[in-house]
Amino acid sequence: MTAVSSASPGLEGPESKNRLFGPLPDVQGEAGYEADHPARVGFFTDTSVCIGCKACEVACKEWNTLPMDDSQGKKDAMGLSGMSYDNTGMLGANSWRHVAFIEQSRAVDLPMPAFGRPGDDRTDAGLPVNPVSPQADSVLNAQTSVLNAEALSEFDPQTGQSGADKQIRWLMSSDVCKHCTHAGCLDVCPTGALFRSEFGTVVVQQDICNGCGYCVPACPYGVIDKREDDGRVFKCTMCYDRLTDGLQPACATACPTQSIQFGDLDELQARADARLATLKGQGVETARLYGRDEDDGVGGNGAFFLLLDEPEVYGLPPDPIVTTRDLPSMWKAAAAGAAMIVGVVASAFVGRKR
Amino acid sequence: MTGPSNDGHDNGRAPSSGPTGNEPAGPAPVTPGAGWHRAGGTDLTKPRRKRRKGGGGWGSGNREAAMVPEAEFSSYYGRQIIKTPTWKNPEVPIYFFLGGAAGTSSVIAALAEFTGRPKLARNAEYAAGVGALASVVLLIDDLGRPERFLHMLRVFKVTSPLSVGSYILSPFSALTSAAAAFRLLDLAPVAGLATKVVPFLPKVAGSIPVLRKASAVGAAAFGGPMATYTAVLIANTAVPSWHAPYDELPFVFAGSAMAAGGGITMALTPVDEAGPSRKVALTGVAVELAAMHRVENGHGIVSEPYHLGKAGKLLRAAKAATVSGAGITALAGRTRAGSVVGGVLLATGSLLTRMGVFEAGMASAKDPKYTVIPQRERIAAREAARGATADGTEGNAVEAGEASTITR
């Protein structure tokens, strides 16, 4: 067992670059693990093939014995959100997976094309195109991968439905803790209850947490929350107990469409890049990766997403930053303020005694 | 498209987006997001504006009405993105207030000890001790598992203001309460009682003032940080209206702490000894008002919650109490009545300021627009900067060979 610090990368140290934000190639090594630690694992949630079945939510609740809660996070309450098929509402102490539902429409010009989706015939923009016969290539892809949108296009609920003058699509996305490279919750935890696991994930030690609640507003995604009657905070552990036994997390195991993919993070990132290129090639203009960029405000996510619209449409912040990025400035201002108090009081005592 | 850089950017893209004979069969997605919006009548992804009804925070001044115009943004059914802090209200803002008042009082006490102001020293030591002990109680009470308070001291993390704060509050409360306890021994009944418990007390009575002064000096070393670390505590969160003014909030809290500590010690102490307290309080008011002005006006949409609703009311009341307290202190601070009224008003203003800042942060956490719009602006600014740099290179390439393909 290696000596592992539950402290986050500190402010000082010889190589202070990227310790508070920015890319961090070896996140476990930074947390104090020996070089022989396992590879960093993560989730790639491909929302373009999510069917909104909520198997992930159920599997998560079952495996982690999470209590029931309503769409406001109220424990042991059952209630309908009244806004969509989404009655989970949000991530919280009792919901570690949350499937978002967004029904969208857009106006289209008549007549509707009768030969498939917009962009399906485009062959010049995508990457994996067989130069001899694009058609053969797509058949091959369809046979080899359930993730290929060509194969799904005939029944894809996200793009297939169309009316006379408008198209309808449903966006569904299974949200989860992002297991950030620079995790605000982990940085601010004063007890060391939150720690970086050997898999690069961020986990709460429930026997240490004293319920100070600092991690709750520190998370830029609004993931972690306090269970009020318990007093402690809870969030996704990426099934730490299953990982240590060589199993996949419950949600990824239960997902029937491979929308939730679990694996080594670098492998998932390569897979996501290829998937994005495929979708772009098929004319899905709005596809984008979220949390994939290691230069973003949290140094990239351990759990990242392929989205079909802006992040905020799914309830995700468009440009999150880890709050501790600015902490050195804050400490400087606080030190200056403290010195000012001493200086002002001292100068008030100087001079004529009144 | 106003700036030349934007035009250049479009020109650079024009050749690749021209007709290729292989356009998508459907409508070209010209609008952002390919024209998708929430299905149904009204676009429910745009949050309903609730604050306007009944006048609310908009009624009492046209300052709010002239604030940032309604901006377009998307959200998930108007739901908040970050979580609302679970900290107890009003316990936590009261803790901020007491920490500030006690912190300033401890510095006043240490200096009064050595400048021949025994009554000011005594009162400041009592104020610091009581404030620090109450702070500890409030902080522990705010925990979800109070019995695990000592878990705070099992690690030390500079990345956690609450961890640093625990290591400030612990010695500060110990030293201020020690100084106050030694001061209590000056009272005959207390000394008599203490002698019954500790029989050798009279023999060491001579060292008590030395111990007291040492405790007061030690406490004063932690007094300043005690007053300002709480500003870092709230600024180091994802709460938009707390995080954005992270450079100013420590000075708001420092000024507010000086107003409170100066005001409380001034109200308790005879006027001929309370001169330093008056000066500290008046300087504190100036610092607080100046820093708070920047918090309330310098951060665009994120400053808005400081003017609206409950936070706006609290902060207007705080300003009224602070300004009138400062006025009374300046004009009538050398009369007993004036110093009591002025001191009480200053302390009230300080408490209301902390409560208002706390409420503003809570309000900004609950509305997704304060999370989304500043982040969108950040992205836009970054892309504008990137576009400006990319323009330079693309412009050169265009001049080199592709100028003929450009159409305006």
PDB file of C-alpha atoms in Angstrom, chain B residues 103-373:
ATOM      1  CA  GLY B 103     -10.373  39.303  14.945  1.00  0.00           C
ATOM      2  CA  THR B 104     -10.236  43.095  14.970  1.00  0.00           C
ATOM      3  CA  SER B 105     -10.934  43.217  18.716  1.00  0.00           C
ATOM      4  CA  SER B 106      -7.993  40.920  19.394  1.00  0.00           C
ATOM      5  CA  VAL B 107      -5.621  43.254  17.544  1.00  0.00           C
ATOM      6  CA  ILE B 108      -7.056  46.248  19.413  1.00  0.00           C
ATOM      7  CA  ALA B 109      -6.680  44.361  22.716  1.00  0.00           C
ATOM      8  CA  ALA B 110      -3.012  43.561  22.152  1.00  0.00           C
ATOM      9  CA  LEU B 111      -2.143  47.150  21.314  1.00  0.00           C
ATOM     10  CA  ALA B 112      -4.273  48.579  24.127  1.00  0.00           C
ATOM     11  CA  GLU B 113      -2.423  46.336  26.607  1.00  0.00           C
ATOM     12  CA  PHE B 114       0.832  48.095  25.835  1.00  0.00           C
ATOM     13  CA  THR B 115      -0.404  51.666  25.408  1.00  0.00           C
ATOM     14  CA  GLY B 116      -1.911  52.247  28.818  1.00  0.00           C
ATOM     15  CA  ARG B 117      -5.558  51.707  27.973  1.00  0.00           C
ATOM     16  CA  PRO B 118      -6.597  49.060  30.527  1.00  0.00           C
ATOM     17  CA  LYS B 119     -10.350  49.409  30.016  1.00  0.00           C
ATOM     18  CA  LEU B 120     -10.101  49.233  26.246  1.00  0.00           C
ATOM     19  CA  ALA B 121      -7.800  46.219  26.561  1.00  0.00           C
ATOM     20  CA  ARG B 122     -10.209  44.498  28.944  1.00  0.00           C
ATOM     21  CA  ASN B 123     -13.278  45.095  26.796  1.00  0.00           C
ATOM     22  CA  ALA B 124     -11.521  44.134  23.586  1.00  0.00           C
ATOM     23  CA  GLU B 125     -10.282  40.911  25.209  1.00  0.00           C
ATOM     24  CA  TYR B 126     -13.800  40.053  26.340  1.00  0.00           C
ATOM     25  CA  ALA B 127     -15.222  40.865  22.901  1.00  0.00           C
ATOM     26  CA  ALA B 128     -12.600  38.737  21.166  1.00  0.00           C
ATOM     27  CA  GLY B 129     -13.002  35.818  23.570  1.00  0.00           C
ATOM     28  CA  VAL B 130     -16.775  35.753  23.428  1.00  0.00           C
ATOM     29  CA  GLY B 131     -16.798  36.186  19.651  1.00  0.00           C
ATOM     30  CA  ALA B 132     -14.234  33.455  19.096  1.00  0.00           C
ATOM     31  CA  LEU B 133     -15.978  30.937  21.350  1.00  0.00           C
ATOM     32  CA  ALA B 134     -19.324  31.642  19.709  1.00  0.00           C
ATOM     33  CA  SER B 135     -17.625  31.202  16.320  1.00  0.00           C
ATOM     34  CA  VAL B 136     -16.439  27.748  17.289  1.00  0.00           C
ATOM     35  CA  VAL B 137     -19.930  26.794  18.434  1.00  0.00           C
ATOM     36  CA  LEU B 138     -21.502  28.062  15.204  1.00  0.00           C
ATOM     37  CA  LEU B 139     -18.922  26.356  13.004  1.00  0.00           C
ATOM     38  CA  ILE B 140     -19.396  23.001  14.714  1.00  0.00           C
ATOM     39  CA  ASP B 141     -23.143  23.410  14.663  1.00  0.00           C
ATOM     40  CA  ASP B 142     -23.024  23.880  10.889  1.00  0.00           C
ATOM     41  CA  LEU B 143     -21.433  20.475  10.341  1.00  0.00           C
ATOM     42  CA  GLY B 144     -23.605  17.614   9.204  1.00  0.00           C
ATOM     43  CA  ARG B 145     -21.726  15.411  11.676  1.00  0.00           C
ATOM     44  CA  PRO B 146     -20.731  17.777  14.508  1.00  0.00           C
ATOM     45  CA  GLU B 147     -19.148  14.961  16.516  1.00  0.00           C
ATOM     46  CA  ARG B 148     -16.546  14.696  13.771  1.00  0.00           C
ATOM     47  CA  PHE B 149     -15.331  18.285  14.134  1.00  0.00           C
ATOM     48  CA  LEU B 150     -11.823  17.119  14.944  1.00  0.00           C
ATOM     49  CA  HIS B 151     -11.589  15.479  11.507  1.00  0.00           C
ATOM     50  CA  MET B 152     -10.891  19.045  10.368  1.00  0.00           C
ATOM     51  CA  LEU B 153      -7.507  18.793  12.065  1.00  0.00           C
ATOM     52  CA  ARG B 154      -6.408  15.423  10.627  1.00  0.00           C
ATOM     53  CA  VAL B 155      -5.008  17.065   7.467  1.00  0.00           C
ATOM     54  CA  PHE B 156      -3.760  20.515   6.508  1.00  0.00           C
ATOM     55  CA  LYS B 157      -4.535  21.666   2.981  1.00  0.00           C
ATOM     56  CA  VAL B 158      -3.745  25.091   1.584  1.00  0.00           C
ATOM     57  CA  THR B 159      -6.200  24.365  -1.220  1.00  0.00           C
ATOM     58  CA  SER B 160      -9.027  24.266   1.315  1.00  0.00           C
ATOM     59  CA  PRO B 161      -9.808  27.603   2.949  1.00  0.00           C
ATOM     60  CA  LEU B 162     -11.863  25.707   5.512  1.00  0.00           C
ATOM     61  CA  SER B 163      -8.820  23.623   6.455  1.00  0.00           C
ATOM     62  CA  VAL B 164      -6.645  26.723   6.733  1.00  0.00           C
ATOM     63  CA  GLY B 165      -9.476  28.404   8.614  1.00  0.00           C
ATOM     64  CA  SER B 166      -9.641  25.556  11.109  1.00  0.00           C
ATOM     65  CA  TYR B 167      -5.973  26.092  11.851  1.00  0.00           C
ATOM     66  CA  ILE B 168      -6.626  29.819  12.254  1.00  0.00           C
ATOM     67  CA  LEU B 169      -9.765  29.473  14.372  1.00  0.00           C
ATOM     68  CA  SER B 170      -8.357  26.816  16.722  1.00  0.00           C
ATOM     69  CA  PRO B 171      -5.364  28.795  18.070  1.00  0.00           C
ATOM     70  CA  PHE B 172      -7.280  32.062  17.803  1.00  0.00           C
ATOM     71  CA  SER B 173     -10.163  30.849  19.930  1.00  0.00           C
ATOM     72  CA  ALA B 174      -7.805  29.187  22.408  1.00  0.00           C
ATOM     73  CA  LEU B 175      -5.671  32.315  22.839  1.00  0.00           C
ATOM     74  CA  THR B 176      -8.528  34.833  22.937  1.00  0.00           C
ATOM     75  CA  SER B 177     -10.460  32.800  25.469  1.00  0.00           C
ATOM     76  CA  ALA B 178      -7.265  32.384  27.520  1.00  0.00           C
ATOM     77  CA  ALA B 179      -6.724  36.145  27.516  1.00  0.00           C
ATOM     78  CA  ALA B 180     -10.365  36.706  28.461  1.00  0.00           C
ATOM     79  CA  ALA B 181     -10.120  34.075  31.214  1.00  0.00           C
ATOM     80  CA  PHE B 182      -6.980  35.660  32.670  1.00  0.00           C
ATOM     81  CA  ARG B 183      -8.791  38.975  32.555  1.00  0.00           C
ATOM     82  CA  LEU B 184     -11.745  37.472  34.418  1.00  0.00           C
ATOM     83  CA  LEU B 185      -9.398  36.621  37.271  1.00  0.00           C
ATOM     84  CA  ASP B 186      -9.152  40.368  37.933  1.00  0.00           C
ATOM     85  CA  LEU B 187     -12.666  40.114  39.316  1.00  0.00           C
ATOM     86  CA  ALA B 188     -12.570  39.180  43.002  1.00  0.00           C
ATOM     87  CA  PRO B 189     -15.423  36.611  42.996  1.00  0.00           C
ATOM     88  CA  VAL B 190     -13.969  34.812  39.992  1.00  0.00           C
ATOM     89  CA  ALA B 191     -10.537  34.786  41.541  1.00  0.00           C
ATOM     90  CA  GLY B 192     -11.994  33.406  44.753  1.00  0.00           C
ATOM     91  CA  LEU B 193     -13.777  30.647  42.881  1.00  0.00           C
ATOM     92  CA  ALA B 194     -10.698  29.831  40.854  1.00  0.00           C
ATOM     93  CA  THR B 195      -8.578  29.658  43.992  1.00  0.00           C
ATOM     94  CA  LYS B 196     -10.877  26.955  45.346  1.00  0.00           C
ATOM     95  CA  VAL B 197     -10.277  24.893  42.191  1.00  0.00           C
ATOM     96  CA  VAL B 198      -6.581  25.738  41.823  1.00  0.00           C
ATOM     97  CA  PRO B 199      -5.268  26.327  45.354  1.00  0.00           C
ATOM     98  CA  PHE B 200      -1.851  27.594  44.294  1.00  0.00           C
ATOM     99  CA  LEU B 201      -3.369  30.390  42.211  1.00  0.00           C
ATOM    100  CA  PRO B 202      -2.480  33.257  44.625  1.00  0.00           C
ATOM    101  CA  LYS B 203       1.150  32.187  44.542  1.00  0.00           C
ATOM    102  CA  VAL B 204       1.338  32.605  40.761  1.00  0.00           C
ATOM    103  CA  ALA B 205      -0.918  35.655  40.655  1.00  0.00           C
ATOM    104  CA  GLY B 206       2.014  37.831  39.645  1.00  0.00           C
ATOM    105  CA  SER B 207       2.484  35.977  36.381  1.00  0.00           C
ATOM    106  CA  ILE B 208      -1.157  36.263  35.311  1.00  0.00           C
ATOM    107  CA  PRO B 209      -0.825  39.682  33.626  1.00  0.00           C
ATOM    108  CA  VAL B 210       2.208  38.410  31.733  1.00  0.00           C
ATOM    109  CA  LEU B 211       0.349  35.322  30.593  1.00  0.00           C
ATOM    110  CA  ARG B 212      -2.622  37.461  29.635  1.00  0.00           C
ATOM    111  CA  LYS B 213      -0.517  39.831  27.577  1.00  0.00           C
ATOM    112  CA  ALA B 214       1.250  36.951  25.894  1.00  0.00           C
ATOM    113  CA  SER B 215      -2.102  35.376  25.038  1.00  0.00           C
ATOM    114  CA  ALA B 216      -3.405  38.698  23.723  1.00  0.00           C
ATOM    115  CA  VAL B 217      -0.367  39.161  21.492  1.00  0.00           C
ATOM    116  CA  GLY B 218      -0.613  35.586  20.246  1.00  0.00           C
ATOM    117  CA  ALA B 219      -4.300  36.013  19.494  1.00  0.00           C
ATOM    118  CA  ALA B 220      -3.637  39.265  17.642  1.00  0.00           C
ATOM    119  CA  ALA B 221      -1.319  37.411  15.283  1.00  0.00           C
ATOM    120  CA  PHE B 222      -4.306  35.322  14.192  1.00  0.00           C
ATOM    121  CA  GLY B 223      -6.816  38.191  14.378  1.00  0.00           C
ATOM    122  CA  GLY B 224      -6.285  39.581  10.892  1.00  0.00           C
ATOM    123  CA  PRO B 225      -6.429  36.194   9.107  1.00  0.00           C
ATOM    124  CA  MET B 226      -9.459  35.260  11.204  1.00  0.00           C
ATOM    125  CA  ALA B 227     -11.296  38.284   9.801  1.00  0.00           C
ATOM    126  CA  THR B 228     -10.401  37.765   6.133  1.00  0.00           C
ATOM    127  CA  TYR B 229     -10.119  34.005   5.583  1.00  0.00           C
ATOM    128  CA  THR B 230     -13.912  33.725   5.588  1.00  0.00           C
ATOM    129  CA  ALA B 231     -13.984  35.841   2.416  1.00  0.00           C
ATOM    130  CA  VAL B 232     -11.712  33.289   0.729  1.00  0.00           C
ATOM    131  CA  LEU B 233     -13.970  30.566   2.106  1.00  0.00           C
ATOM    132  CA  ILE B 234     -16.923  31.793   0.077  1.00  0.00           C
ATOM    133  CA  ALA B 235     -14.948  33.148  -2.892  1.00  0.00           C
ATOM    134  CA  ASN B 236     -13.339  29.744  -3.452  1.00  0.00           C
ATOM    135  CA  THR B 237     -16.570  28.166  -4.663  1.00  0.00           C
ATOM    136  CA  ALA B 238     -18.307  27.847  -8.015  1.00  0.00           C
ATOM    137  CA  VAL B 239     -21.016  30.245  -6.768  1.00  0.00           C
ATOM    138  CA  PRO B 240     -20.847  32.976  -9.429  1.00  0.00           C
ATOM    139  CA  SER B 241     -21.484  36.032  -7.260  1.00  0.00           C
ATOM    140  CA  TRP B 242     -18.956  34.889  -4.659  1.00  0.00           C
ATOM    141  CA  HIS B 243     -16.254  33.680  -6.994  1.00  0.00           C
ATOM    142  CA  ALA B 244     -16.157  36.608  -9.423  1.00  0.00           C
ATOM    143  CA  PRO B 245     -15.285  39.306  -6.831  1.00  0.00           C
ATOM    144  CA  TYR B 246     -12.569  37.168  -5.217  1.00  0.00           C
ATOM    145  CA  ASP B 247     -10.087  40.024  -5.223  1.00  0.00           C
ATOM    146  CA  GLU B 248     -12.447  42.423  -3.458  1.00  0.00           C
ATOM    147  CA  LEU B 249     -14.341  40.264  -0.962  1.00  0.00           C
ATOM    148  CA  PRO B 250     -11.365  39.939   1.452  1.00  0.00           C
ATOM    149  CA  PHE B 251     -11.273  43.738   1.644  1.00  0.00           C
ATOM    150  CA  VAL B 252     -15.034  43.936   2.145  1.00  0.00           C
ATOM    151  CA  PHE B 253     -14.658  41.500   5.012  1.00  0.00           C
ATOM    152  CA  ALA B 254     -11.597  43.298   6.401  1.00  0.00           C
ATOM    153  CA  GLY B 255     -13.383  46.661   6.309  1.00  0.00           C
ATOM    154  CA  SER B 256     -16.544  45.192   7.758  1.00  0.00           C
ATOM    155  CA  ALA B 257     -14.515  43.495  10.495  1.00  0.00           C
ATOM    156  CA  MET B 258     -12.830  46.766  11.439  1.00  0.00           C
ATOM    157  CA  ALA B 259     -16.183  48.559  11.524  1.00  0.00           C
ATOM    158  CA  ALA B 260     -17.619  45.843  13.771  1.00  0.00           C
ATOM    159  CA  GLY B 261     -14.593  45.380  16.049  1.00  0.00           C
ATOM    160  CA  GLY B 262     -14.027  49.111  16.352  1.00  0.00           C
ATOM    161  CA  GLY B 263     -17.715  49.748  16.912  1.00  0.00           C
ATOM    162  CA  ILE B 264     -18.165  47.089  19.587  1.00  0.00           C
ATOM    163  CA  THR B 265     -15.082  48.057  21.584  1.00  0.00           C
ATOM    164  CA  MET B 266     -16.000  51.730  21.217  1.00  0.00           C
ATOM    165  CA  ALA B 267     -19.502  51.111  22.544  1.00  0.00           C
ATOM    166  CA  LEU B 268     -18.159  49.226  25.583  1.00  0.00           C
ATOM    167  CA  THR B 269     -15.318  51.566  26.523  1.00  0.00           C
ATOM    168  CA  PRO B 270     -15.228  55.038  28.122  1.00  0.00           C
ATOM    169  CA  VAL B 271     -14.739  57.657  25.425  1.00  0.00           C
ATOM    170  CA  ASP B 272     -11.369  58.875  26.663  1.00  0.00           C
ATOM    171  CA  GLU B 273      -9.815  55.460  26.016  1.00  0.00           C
ATOM    172  CA  ALA B 274     -11.777  54.575  22.889  1.00  0.00           C
ATOM    173  CA  GLY B 275     -10.051  56.918  20.434  1.00  0.00           C
ATOM    174  CA  PRO B 276      -8.270  54.119  18.539  1.00  0.00           C
ATOM    175  CA  SER B 277     -11.516  52.149  18.250  1.00  0.00           C
ATOM    176  CA  ARG B 278     -13.237  55.133  16.670  1.00  0.00           C
ATOM    177  CA  LYS B 279     -10.453  55.561  14.147  1.00  0.00           C
ATOM    178  CA  VAL B 280     -10.419  51.848  13.331  1.00  0.00           C
ATOM    179  CA  ALA B 281     -14.193  51.823  12.880  1.00  0.00           C
ATOM    180  CA  LEU B 282     -14.224  54.866  10.590  1.00  0.00           C
ATOM    181  CA  THR B 283     -11.361  53.546   8.453  1.00  0.00           C
ATOM    182  CA  GLY B 284     -13.125  50.205   8.272  1.00  0.00           C
ATOM    183  CA  VAL B 285     -16.307  51.822   7.024  1.00  0.00           C
ATOM    184  CA  ALA B 286     -14.406  53.607   4.257  1.00  0.00           C
ATOM    185  CA  VAL B 287     -12.670  50.393   3.174  1.00  0.00           C
ATOM    186  CA  GLU B 288     -15.869  48.372   3.322  1.00  0.00           C
ATOM    187  CA  LEU B 289     -17.920  50.847   1.306  1.00  0.00           C
ATOM    188  CA  ALA B 290     -15.239  51.244  -1.349  1.00  0.00           C
ATOM    189  CA  ALA B 291     -14.664  47.506  -1.767  1.00  0.00           C
ATOM    190  CA  MET B 292     -18.365  46.725  -1.644  1.00  0.00           C
ATOM    191  CA  HIS B 293     -19.008  49.286  -4.365  1.00  0.00           C
ATOM    192  CA  ARG B 294     -16.706  47.344  -6.658  1.00  0.00           C
ATOM    193  CA  VAL B 295     -18.331  44.035  -5.725  1.00  0.00           C
ATOM    194  CA  GLU B 296     -21.773  45.454  -6.434  1.00  0.00           C
ATOM    195  CA  ASN B 297     -20.944  47.156  -9.721  1.00  0.00           C
ATOM    196  CA  GLY B 298     -17.772  45.762 -11.205  1.00  0.00           C
ATOM    197  CA  HIS B 299     -18.753  42.274 -12.327  1.00  0.00           C
ATOM    198  CA  GLY B 300     -21.515  42.658 -14.867  1.00  0.00           C
ATOM    199  CA  ILE B 301     -24.390  40.257 -14.533  1.00  0.00           C
ATOM    200  CA  VAL B 302     -22.823  38.526 -11.556  1.00  0.00           C
ATOM    201  CA  SER B 303     -23.104  41.773  -9.581  1.00  0.00           C
ATOM    202  CA  GLU B 304     -26.851  41.752 -10.170  1.00  0.00           C
ATOM    203  CA  PRO B 305     -27.828  39.486  -7.230  1.00  0.00           C
ATOM    204  CA  TYR B 306     -26.300  42.033  -4.865  1.00  0.00           C
ATOM    205  CA  HIS B 307     -29.071  44.444  -5.838  1.00  0.00           C
ATOM    206  CA  LEU B 308     -32.059  42.126  -6.074  1.00  0.00           C
ATOM    207  CA  GLY B 309     -34.450  40.540  -3.628  1.00  0.00           C
ATOM    208  CA  LYS B 310     -33.487  39.723  -0.077  1.00  0.00           C
ATOM    209  CA  ALA B 311     -29.780  40.342  -0.657  1.00  0.00           C
ATOM    210  CA  GLY B 312     -30.510  43.796  -2.055  1.00  0.00           C
ATOM    211  CA  LYS B 313     -32.692  44.677   0.933  1.00  0.00           C
ATOM    212  CA  LEU B 314     -30.102  43.430   3.426  1.00  0.00           C
ATOM    213  CA  LEU B 315     -27.279  45.299   1.723  1.00  0.00           C
ATOM    214  CA  ARG B 316     -29.283  48.538   1.507  1.00  0.00           C
ATOM    215  CA  ALA B 317     -30.071  48.219   5.207  1.00  0.00           C
ATOM    216  CA  ALA B 318     -26.417  47.426   5.874  1.00  0.00           C
ATOM    217  CA  LYS B 319     -25.318  50.535   4.044  1.00  0.00           C
ATOM    218  CA  ALA B 320     -27.834  52.691   5.918  1.00  0.00           C
ATOM    219  CA  ALA B 321     -26.696  51.326   9.288  1.00  0.00           C
ATOM    220  CA  THR B 322     -23.010  51.591   8.423  1.00  0.00           C
ATOM    221  CA  VAL B 323     -23.185  55.121   7.058  1.00  0.00           C
ATOM    222  CA  SER B 324     -25.342  56.442   9.896  1.00  0.00           C
ATOM    223  CA  GLY B 325     -23.149  54.642  12.441  1.00  0.00           C
ATOM    224  CA  ALA B 326     -20.070  56.220  10.923  1.00  0.00           C
ATOM    225  CA  GLY B 327     -21.733  59.632  10.899  1.00  0.00           C
ATOM    226  CA  ILE B 328     -22.717  59.393  14.554  1.00  0.00           C
ATOM    227  CA  THR B 329     -19.250  58.132  15.452  1.00  0.00           C
ATOM    228  CA  ALA B 330     -17.577  60.989  13.656  1.00  0.00           C
ATOM    229  CA  LEU B 331     -19.866  63.684  15.049  1.00  0.00           C
ATOM    230  CA  ALA B 332     -20.795  62.386  18.504  1.00  0.00           C
ATOM    231  CA  GLY B 333     -18.304  59.582  19.082  1.00  0.00           C
ATOM    232  CA  ARG B 334     -16.766  61.387  22.029  1.00  0.00           C
ATOM    233  CA  THR B 335     -20.003  61.343  23.995  1.00  0.00           C
ATOM    234  CA  ARG B 336     -21.033  58.187  25.800  1.00  0.00           C
ATOM    235  CA  ALA B 337     -24.440  58.012  24.104  1.00  0.00           C
ATOM    236  CA  GLY B 338     -22.989  58.759  20.707  1.00  0.00           C
ATOM    237  CA  SER B 339     -20.359  56.051  20.972  1.00  0.00           C
ATOM    238  CA  VAL B 340     -22.907  53.451  22.091  1.00  0.00           C
ATOM    239  CA  VAL B 341     -25.401  54.271  19.342  1.00  0.00           C
ATOM    240  CA  GLY B 342     -22.682  54.596  16.722  1.00  0.00           C
ATOM    241  CA  GLY B 343     -20.995  51.367  17.783  1.00  0.00           C
ATOM    242  CA  VAL B 344     -24.224  49.390  17.759  1.00  0.00           C
ATOM    243  CA  LEU B 345     -25.136  50.733  14.318  1.00  0.00           C
ATOM    244  CA  LEU B 346     -21.682  49.855  12.951  1.00  0.00           C
ATOM    245  CA  ALA B 347     -21.880  46.320  14.297  1.00  0.00           C
ATOM    246  CA  THR B 348     -25.392  45.938  12.887  1.00  0.00           C
ATOM    247  CA  GLY B 349     -24.209  47.193   9.518  1.00  0.00           C
ATOM    248  CA  SER B 350     -21.364  44.696   9.523  1.00  0.00           C
ATOM    249  CA  LEU B 351     -23.687  41.802  10.344  1.00  0.00           C
ATOM    250  CA  LEU B 352     -26.150  42.872   7.648  1.00  0.00           C
ATOM    251  CA  THR B 353     -23.340  43.136   5.103  1.00  0.00           C
ATOM    252  CA  ARG B 354     -22.311  39.531   5.745  1.00  0.00           C
ATOM    253  CA  MET B 355     -25.916  38.381   5.538  1.00  0.00           C
ATOM    254  CA  GLY B 356     -26.436  40.302   2.297  1.00  0.00           C
ATOM    255  CA  VAL B 357     -23.300  38.910   0.686  1.00  0.00           C
ATOM    256  CA  PHE B 358     -24.354  35.428   1.770  1.00  0.00           C
ATOM    257  CA  GLU B 359     -27.849  35.847   0.321  1.00  0.00           C
ATOM    258  CA  ALA B 360     -26.508  37.254  -2.956  1.00  0.00           C
ATOM    259  CA  GLY B 361     -24.384  34.144  -3.410  1.00  0.00           C
ATOM    260  CA  MET B 362     -27.306  31.857  -2.657  1.00  0.00           C
ATOM    261  CA  ALA B 363     -29.458  33.702  -5.197  1.00  0.00           C
ATOM    262  CA  SER B 364     -26.740  33.480  -7.856  1.00  0.00           C
ATOM    263  CA  ALA B 365     -26.420  29.729  -7.284  1.00  0.00           C
ATOM    264  CA  LYS B 366     -30.143  29.187  -7.766  1.00  0.00           C
ATOM    265  CA  ASP B 367     -30.441  30.888 -11.164  1.00  0.00           C
ATOM    266  CA  PRO B 368     -28.694  29.189 -14.093  1.00  0.00           C
ATOM    267  CA  LYS B 369     -28.218  32.479 -15.923  1.00  0.00           C
ATOM    268  CA  TYR B 370     -25.501  33.576 -13.512  1.00  0.00           C
ATOM    269  CA  THR B 371     -23.620  30.380 -14.284  1.00  0.00           C
ATOM    270  CA  VAL B 372     -24.236  30.185 -18.036  1.00  0.00           C
ATOM    271  CA  ILE B 373     -23.982  33.785 -19.236  1.00  0.00           C
TER     272      ILE B 373
END
